[in-house]
Amino acid sequence: MTAPSLLILAGDGIGPEVMAQVRRVISWYGDRRGLNFDVSEDLVGGAAYDAHGVPLTDETMAKAQEVDAVLLGAVGGPNYDDLDFSLKPERGLLRLRKEMDLFANLRPAQCFDALADFSSLKRDVVAGLDIMIVRELTSGIYFGEPRGIITEGNERIGINTQRYTESEIARVARSAFELARRRSNKVCSMEKANVMESGVLWRKVVNEIHAAEYSDVELSHMYADAGAMQLCRWPKQFDVIVTDNLFGDLLSDAAAMLTGSLGMLPSASLGAPMANGRPKAMYEPVHGSAPDIAGQGKANPIACILSFAMALRYSFDEGEEATRLESAVEAVLAQGARTADLLGPEGGTPISTSEMGDAVLAALDASV
Ligand code: NAD
């Protein structure tokens, strides 16, 4: 059997620093678990612009379409602020998402016990939290036409259009139901069916898919504004939340903060299955390139490491190995290992990016 292929696009700022630790974890799986990957690396974002004058070359895009999964670090930085919009580092990332048609963005919000005091909410509200927000990523108001700023009479009018086709709703609903079956078997769908026709259709289609294909999964609906309140009040009532692009953008960021630092948050973006049955997939930490700490060995690599754990689970069907890696991270945090972003007001001595990598590898060693 050939090894599954991984394309690493480390990107800019702390991207290469955190990805270096993921490379060590990938090597560990080869050495200790016989789980080998065919790894290649390429440039994205500002790094690609510096080398080729574009934030993503056609060759890199073609490679991303061929591999089993893409692992991305982060893109962006102050050097590129004045570039034309079409050349900005972020365009590289958007092109990958668009051309790979990654319509389901999975954002877990998981609270590690050792970090429960980091949340702005009370410990008992967040301790043990483990929810997954599935955000539709390729349609909705960020893409709908007409859009623009027009002038009518002596007034300017800003226009964006929320537009969802039945098939766009159906495919992301299926992703959410499939995920729920691997978790606690509950989906809550969020929209604004009370004031938006796109929300009325969203609810209808989710109900139809549920009745026809997933009646074993518990389904509920909530208006997205009420959902936002419930997420802050008692987030543990949820398992999988499925929602559109705009609401998902807001709800996933709010949920992320339930769990503390940006340096802890992984994500996956999944598309349709490829010929080999694996979904088109890109895994990346939620954080950006953190120019304020880049090059100083301060970045927390855990978000990127947990993104690789998601790749193990969702692209390579290695759920047990994914759990092993997540448990290793949990053990390291329980032992008190903290990069600077994880130090509370009481302070302490932070460890470096590579020392956090050392600690995770030691915990992996201890797990076998
Ligand atoms: P950011 O996520 O890069 O940083 C926000 C804050 O969190 C900073 O103080 C940073 O030091 C800290 N932080 C982020 N990740 C960390 C980690 N792993 N460990 C420790 N601390 C961490 O967001 P920003 O400052 O708004 O943006 C910086 C650049 O990144 C911009 O160019 C922006 O466009 C880009 N960006 C890229 C992505 C992406 O690649 N997916 C996402 C967001 C922002």
JSON list of C-alpha atoms in Angstrom, two decimals, residues 106-110 128-134 175-190 216-220 222 230-231 234-242 255 258 314:
[
{"chain": "A", "resi": 106, "resn": "LEU", "atom": "CA", "xyz": [-14.97, 21.99, 11.22]},
{"chain": "A", "resi": 107, "resn": "ARG", "atom": "CA", "xyz": [-14.09, 24.03, 14.27]},
{"chain": "A", "resi": 108, "resn": "PRO", "atom": "CA", "xyz": [-13.89, 22.02, 17.49]},
{"chain": "A", "resi": 109, "resn": "ALA", "atom": "CA", "xyz": [-14.22, 23.86, 20.78]},
{"chain": "A", "resi": 110, "resn": "GLN", "atom": "CA", "xyz": [-12.69, 21.57, 23.35]},
{"chain": "A", "resi": 128, "resn": "GLY", "atom": "CA", "xyz": [-14.87, 18.97, 29.78]},
{"chain": "A", "resi": 129, "resn": "LEU", "atom": "CA", "xyz": [-16.49, 20.92, 26.95]},
{"chain": "A", "resi": 130, "resn": "ASP", "atom": "CA", "xyz": [-16.23, 19.16, 23.58]},
{"chain": "A", "resi": 131, "resn": "ILE", "atom": "CA", "xyz": [-18.36, 20.58, 20.78]},
{"chain": "A", "resi": 132, "resn": "MET", "atom": "CA", "xyz": [-17.92, 20.86, 17.04]},
{"chain": "A", "resi": 133, "resn": "ILE", "atom": "CA", "xyz": [-19.14, 23.72, 14.90]},
{"chain": "A", "resi": 134, "resn": "VAL", "atom": "CA", "xyz": [-19.62, 22.91, 11.22]},
{"chain": "A", "resi": 175, "resn": "SER", "atom": "CA", "xyz": [-21.22, 16.42, 6.86]},
{"chain": "A", "resi": 176, "resn": "ALA", "atom": "CA", "xyz": [-22.69, 17.44, 10.21]},
{"chain": "A", "resi": 177, "resn": "PHE", "atom": "CA", "xyz": [-24.83, 14.29, 10.55]},
{"chain": "A", "resi": 178, "resn": "GLU", "atom": "CA", "xyz": [-21.89, 12.05, 9.62]},
{"chain": "A", "resi": 179, "resn": "LEU", "atom": "CA", "xyz": [-19.73, 13.77, 12.25]},
{"chain": "A", "resi": 180, "resn": "ALA", "atom": "CA", "xyz": [-22.43, 13.46, 14.88]},
{"chain": "A", "resi": 181, "resn": "ARG", "atom": "CA", "xyz": [-22.57, 9.70, 14.31]},
{"chain": "A", "resi": 182, "resn": "ARG", "atom": "CA", "xyz": [-18.87, 9.53, 15.27]},
{"chain": "A", "resi": 183, "resn": "ARG", "atom": "CA", "xyz": [-19.49, 11.67, 18.36]},
{"chain": "A", "resi": 184, "resn": "SER", "atom": "CA", "xyz": [-22.54, 12.00, 20.63]},
{"chain": "A", "resi": 185, "resn": "ASN", "atom": "CA", "xyz": [-25.09, 11.70, 17.81]},
{"chain": "A", "resi": 186, "resn": "LYS", "atom": "CA", "xyz": [-26.68, 15.15, 18.22]},
{"chain": "A", "resi": 187, "resn": "VAL", "atom": "CA", "xyz": [-26.94, 17.97, 15.68]},
{"chain": "A", "resi": 188, "resn": "CYS", "atom": "CA", "xyz": [-28.29, 21.46, 16.33]},
{"chain": "A", "resi": 189, "resn": "SER", "atom": "CA", "xyz": [-28.89, 23.46, 13.15]},
{"chain": "A", "resi": 190, "resn": "MET", "atom": "CA", "xyz": [-28.78, 27.26, 13.48]},
{"chain": "A", "resi": 216, "resn": "ASP", "atom": "CA", "xyz": [-30.97, 7.92, 14.07]},
{"chain": "A", "resi": 217, "resn": "VAL", "atom": "CA", "xyz": [-29.27, 11.27, 14.86]},
{"chain": "A", "resi": 218, "resn": "GLU", "atom": "CA", "xyz": [-31.00, 13.63, 17.32]},
{"chain": "A", "resi": 219, "resn": "LEU", "atom": "CA", "xyz": [-31.76, 16.88, 15.49]},
{"chain": "A", "resi": 220, "resn": "SER", "atom": "CA", "xyz": [-32.78, 20.24, 16.94]},
{"chain": "A", "resi": 222, "resn": "MET", "atom": "CA", "xyz": [-32.24, 27.11, 17.04]},
{"chain": "A", "resi": 230, "resn": "GLN", "atom": "CA", "xyz": [-26.95, 29.32, 24.66]},
{"chain": "A", "resi": 231, "resn": "LEU", "atom": "CA", "xyz": [-23.29, 28.89, 23.68]},
{"chain": "A", "resi": 234, "resn": "TRP", "atom": "CA", "xyz": [-24.43, 26.34, 28.81]},
{"chain": "A", "resi": 235, "resn": "PRO", "atom": "CA", "xyz": [-22.29, 25.22, 25.86]},
{"chain": "A", "resi": 236, "resn": "LYS", "atom": "CA", "xyz": [-22.20, 21.59, 26.99]},
{"chain": "A", "resi": 237, "resn": "GLN", "atom": "CA", "xyz": [-25.80, 21.12, 25.77]},
{"chain": "A", "resi": 238, "resn": "PHE", "atom": "CA", "xyz": [-24.40, 20.93, 22.21]},
{"chain": "A", "resi": 239, "resn": "ASP", "atom": "CA", "xyz": [-22.56, 18.22, 20.32]},
{"chain": "A", "resi": 240, "resn": "VAL", "atom": "CA", "xyz": [-22.42, 19.25, 16.63]},
{"chain": "A", "resi": 241, "resn": "ILE", "atom": "CA", "xyz": [-23.72, 22.65, 15.50]},
{"chain": "A", "resi": 242, "resn": "VAL", "atom": "CA", "xyz": [-24.27, 23.19, 11.77]},
{"chain": "A", "resi": 255, "resn": "ALA", "atom": "CA", "xyz": [-17.10, 29.17, 20.89]},
{"chain": "A", "resi": 258, "resn": "LEU", "atom": "CA", "xyz": [-14.81, 29.47, 25.61]},
{"chain": "A", "resi": 314, "resn": "TYR", "atom": "CA", "xyz": [-10.95, 12.72, 9.25]}
]
